[in-house]
PDB file of C-alpha atoms in Angstrom:
ATOM      1  CA  MET A   1     255.773   9.378 224.329  1.00 54.00           C
ATOM      2  CA  GLU A   2     256.213   7.182 227.411  1.00 70.00           C
ATOM      3  CA  ILE A   3     258.020   3.996 227.535  1.00 74.00           C
ATOM      4  CA  ASP A   4     254.915   1.796 227.128  1.00 72.00           C
ATOM      5  CA  GLY A   5     254.099   3.708 223.988  1.00 70.00           C
ATOM      6  CA  ILE A   6     257.600   3.049 222.570  1.00 73.00           C
ATOM      7  CA  ILE A   7     257.367  -0.677 223.631  1.00 80.00           C
ATOM      8  CA  SER A   8     254.050  -1.035 221.850  1.00 78.00           C
ATOM      9  CA  ALA A   9     255.287   0.723 218.834  1.00 75.00           C
ATOM     10  CA  ILE A  10     258.202  -1.718 218.543  1.00 80.00           C
ATOM     11  CA  VAL A  11     256.067  -4.747 218.987  1.00 86.00           C
ATOM     12  CA  ILE A  12     253.464  -3.424 216.492  1.00 85.00           C
ATOM     13  CA  GLY A  13     256.352  -2.537 214.155  1.00 83.00           C
ATOM     14  CA  ILE A  14     257.598  -6.070 214.319  1.00 87.00           C
ATOM     15  CA  VAL A  15     254.152  -7.613 213.593  1.00 89.00           C
ATOM     16  CA  ILE A  16     253.550  -5.047 210.708  1.00 88.00           C
ATOM     17  CA  GLY A  17     257.045  -5.678 209.251  1.00 86.00           C
ATOM     18  CA  VAL A  18     256.623  -9.462 209.100  1.00 88.00           C
ATOM     19  CA  LEU A  19     253.173  -9.178 207.710  1.00 88.00           C
ATOM     20  CA  GLY A  20     254.582  -6.770 205.073  1.00 87.00           C
ATOM     21  CA  ARG A  21     257.287  -9.172 204.194  1.00 87.00           C
ATOM     22  CA  LEU A  22     254.875 -12.064 203.782  1.00 87.00           C
ATOM     23  CA  VAL A  23     252.899 -10.029 201.359  1.00 88.00           C
ATOM     24  CA  VAL A  24     255.852  -9.427 199.054  1.00 87.00           C
ATOM     25  CA  PRO A  25     256.452 -12.478 196.886  1.00 84.00           C
ATOM     26  CA  GLY A  26     259.874 -14.160 196.811  1.00 82.00           C
ATOM     27  CA  ARG A  27     262.968 -13.915 199.186  1.00 82.00           C
ATOM     28  CA  GLN A  28     263.961 -10.549 200.393  1.00 82.00           C
ATOM     29  CA  ARG A  29     267.541  -9.658 201.044  1.00 82.00           C
ATOM     30  CA  ILE A  30     266.966  -7.403 204.061  1.00 84.00           C
ATOM     31  CA  GLY A  31     267.752  -8.026 207.486  1.00 85.00           C
ATOM     32  CA  VAL A  32     265.449  -8.199 210.765  1.00 84.00           C
ATOM     33  CA  LEU A  33     266.394  -4.840 211.973  1.00 88.00           C
ATOM     34  CA  TRP A  34     265.388  -3.358 208.477  1.00 88.00           C
ATOM     35  CA  THR A  35     262.116  -5.228 208.702  1.00 86.00           C
ATOM     36  CA  ILE A  36     261.385  -3.883 212.145  1.00 87.00           C
ATOM     37  CA  LEU A  37     262.304  -0.258 211.034  1.00 89.00           C
ATOM     38  CA  VAL A  38     259.961  -0.538 208.026  1.00 90.00           C
ATOM     39  CA  GLY A  39     257.227  -1.938 210.235  1.00 89.00           C
ATOM     40  CA  ILE A  40     257.575   0.861 212.693  1.00 89.00           C
ATOM     41  CA  ALA A  41     257.484   3.453 210.157  1.00 91.00           C
ATOM     42  CA  ALA A  42     254.646   1.930 208.233  1.00 90.00           C
ATOM     43  CA  ALA A  43     252.685   1.631 211.435  1.00 87.00           C
ATOM     44  CA  LEU A  44     253.144   5.227 212.342  1.00 86.00           C
ATOM     45  CA  ILE A  45     252.504   6.501 208.818  1.00 89.00           C
ATOM     46  CA  GLY A  46     249.578   4.077 208.435  1.00 87.00           C
ATOM     47  CA  SER A  47     248.031   5.384 211.542  1.00 84.00           C
ATOM     48  CA  TRP A  48     248.435   9.039 210.516  1.00 86.00           C
ATOM     49  CA  ILE A  49     246.720   8.192 207.304  1.00 89.00           C
ATOM     50  CA  ALA A  50     243.856   6.106 208.746  1.00 85.00           C
ATOM     51  CA  THR A  51     243.278   9.040 211.132  1.00 84.00           C
ATOM     52  CA  ALA A  52     243.310  11.530 208.280  1.00 90.00           C
ATOM     53  CA  PHE A  53     240.651   9.344 206.570  1.00 89.00           C
ATOM     54  CA  ASP A  54     238.611   9.115 209.657  1.00 83.00           C
ATOM     55  CA  VAL A  55     238.978   5.233 209.782  1.00 81.00           C
ATOM     56  CA  GLY A  56     241.765   5.197 212.414  1.00 71.00           C
ATOM     57  CA  ASP A  57     239.459   4.665 215.294  1.00 74.00           C
ATOM     58  CA  THR A  58     236.365   2.418 214.803  1.00 74.00           C
ATOM     59  CA  ASN A  59     234.376   0.010 216.923  1.00 80.00           C
ATOM     60  CA  GLY A  60     236.199  -3.256 217.297  1.00 76.00           C
ATOM     61  CA  VAL A  61     239.102  -4.047 215.139  1.00 76.00           C
ATOM     62  CA  ASP A  62     240.548  -1.349 212.910  1.00 76.00           C
ATOM     63  CA  TRP A  63     240.971  -3.436 209.780  1.00 83.00           C
ATOM     64  CA  VAL A  64     241.266  -0.611 207.389  1.00 86.00           C
ATOM     65  CA  GLU A  65     244.023   0.884 209.537  1.00 85.00           C
ATOM     66  CA  TRP A  66     245.773  -2.581 209.533  1.00 85.00           C
ATOM     67  CA  LEU A  67     245.562  -2.960 205.824  1.00 89.00           C
ATOM     68  CA  ILE A  68     247.008   0.449 205.238  1.00 89.00           C
ATOM     69  CA  GLN A  69     250.017  -0.376 207.481  1.00 88.00           C
ATOM     70  CA  ILE A  70     250.597  -3.660 206.042  1.00 89.00           C
ATOM     71  CA  GLY A  71     250.543  -2.266 202.477  1.00 91.00           C
ATOM     72  CA  LEU A  72     252.892   0.473 203.444  1.00 92.00           C
ATOM     73  CA  ALA A  73     255.162  -2.186 205.051  1.00 90.00           C
ATOM     74  CA  ALA A  74     255.144  -4.247 201.855  1.00 90.00           C
ATOM     75  CA  VAL A  75     256.009  -1.236 199.701  1.00 92.00           C
ATOM     76  CA  GLY A  76     258.765  -0.347 202.138  1.00 90.00           C
ATOM     77  CA  VAL A  77     260.113  -4.028 201.995  1.00 89.00           C
ATOM     78  CA  ALA A  78     260.001  -4.246 198.376  1.00 89.00           C
ATOM     79  CA  ALA A  79     261.774  -0.824 197.912  1.00 89.00           C
ATOM     80  CA  LEU A  80     264.459  -1.812 200.254  1.00 87.00           C
ATOM     81  CA  ASP A  81     264.920  -5.178 198.698  1.00 83.00           C
ATOM     82  CA  ARG A  82     265.179  -3.593 195.193  1.00 83.00           C
ATOM     83  CA  SER A  83     267.791  -1.020 196.385  1.00 82.00           C
ATOM     84  CA  ARG A  84     270.122  -3.754 197.558  1.00 71.00           C
ATOM     85  CA  PRO A  85     272.798  -4.976 195.177  1.00 71.00           C
ATOM     86  CA  ARG A  86     272.411  -8.281 193.808  1.00 67.00           C
ATOM     87  CA  THR A  87     274.962 -10.751 194.573  1.00 64.00           C
ATOM     88  CA  ARG A  88     276.076 -13.806 192.296  1.00 61.00           C
ATOM     89  CA  ARG A  89     276.633 -17.009 193.780  1.00 58.00           C
TER      90      ARG A  89
END
């Protein structure tokens, strides 16, 4: 993977992570770095799943691939949020 591929993976990961956070209701107690990492993982895994189902490369915008990636990011954000201990204030 070249440097432009790494940079685009990070940018796409940020977008996917933020969109995944927006899908999950309520306030999440995970940081920005975790959001980005979840987004990058969701983008990579979502691309692989979309390619496996032959919807990864279509004419125009790959809406199905984006929905898969955002769904995976939402699941990842929710799972990380639930794994964090609750603090009382």
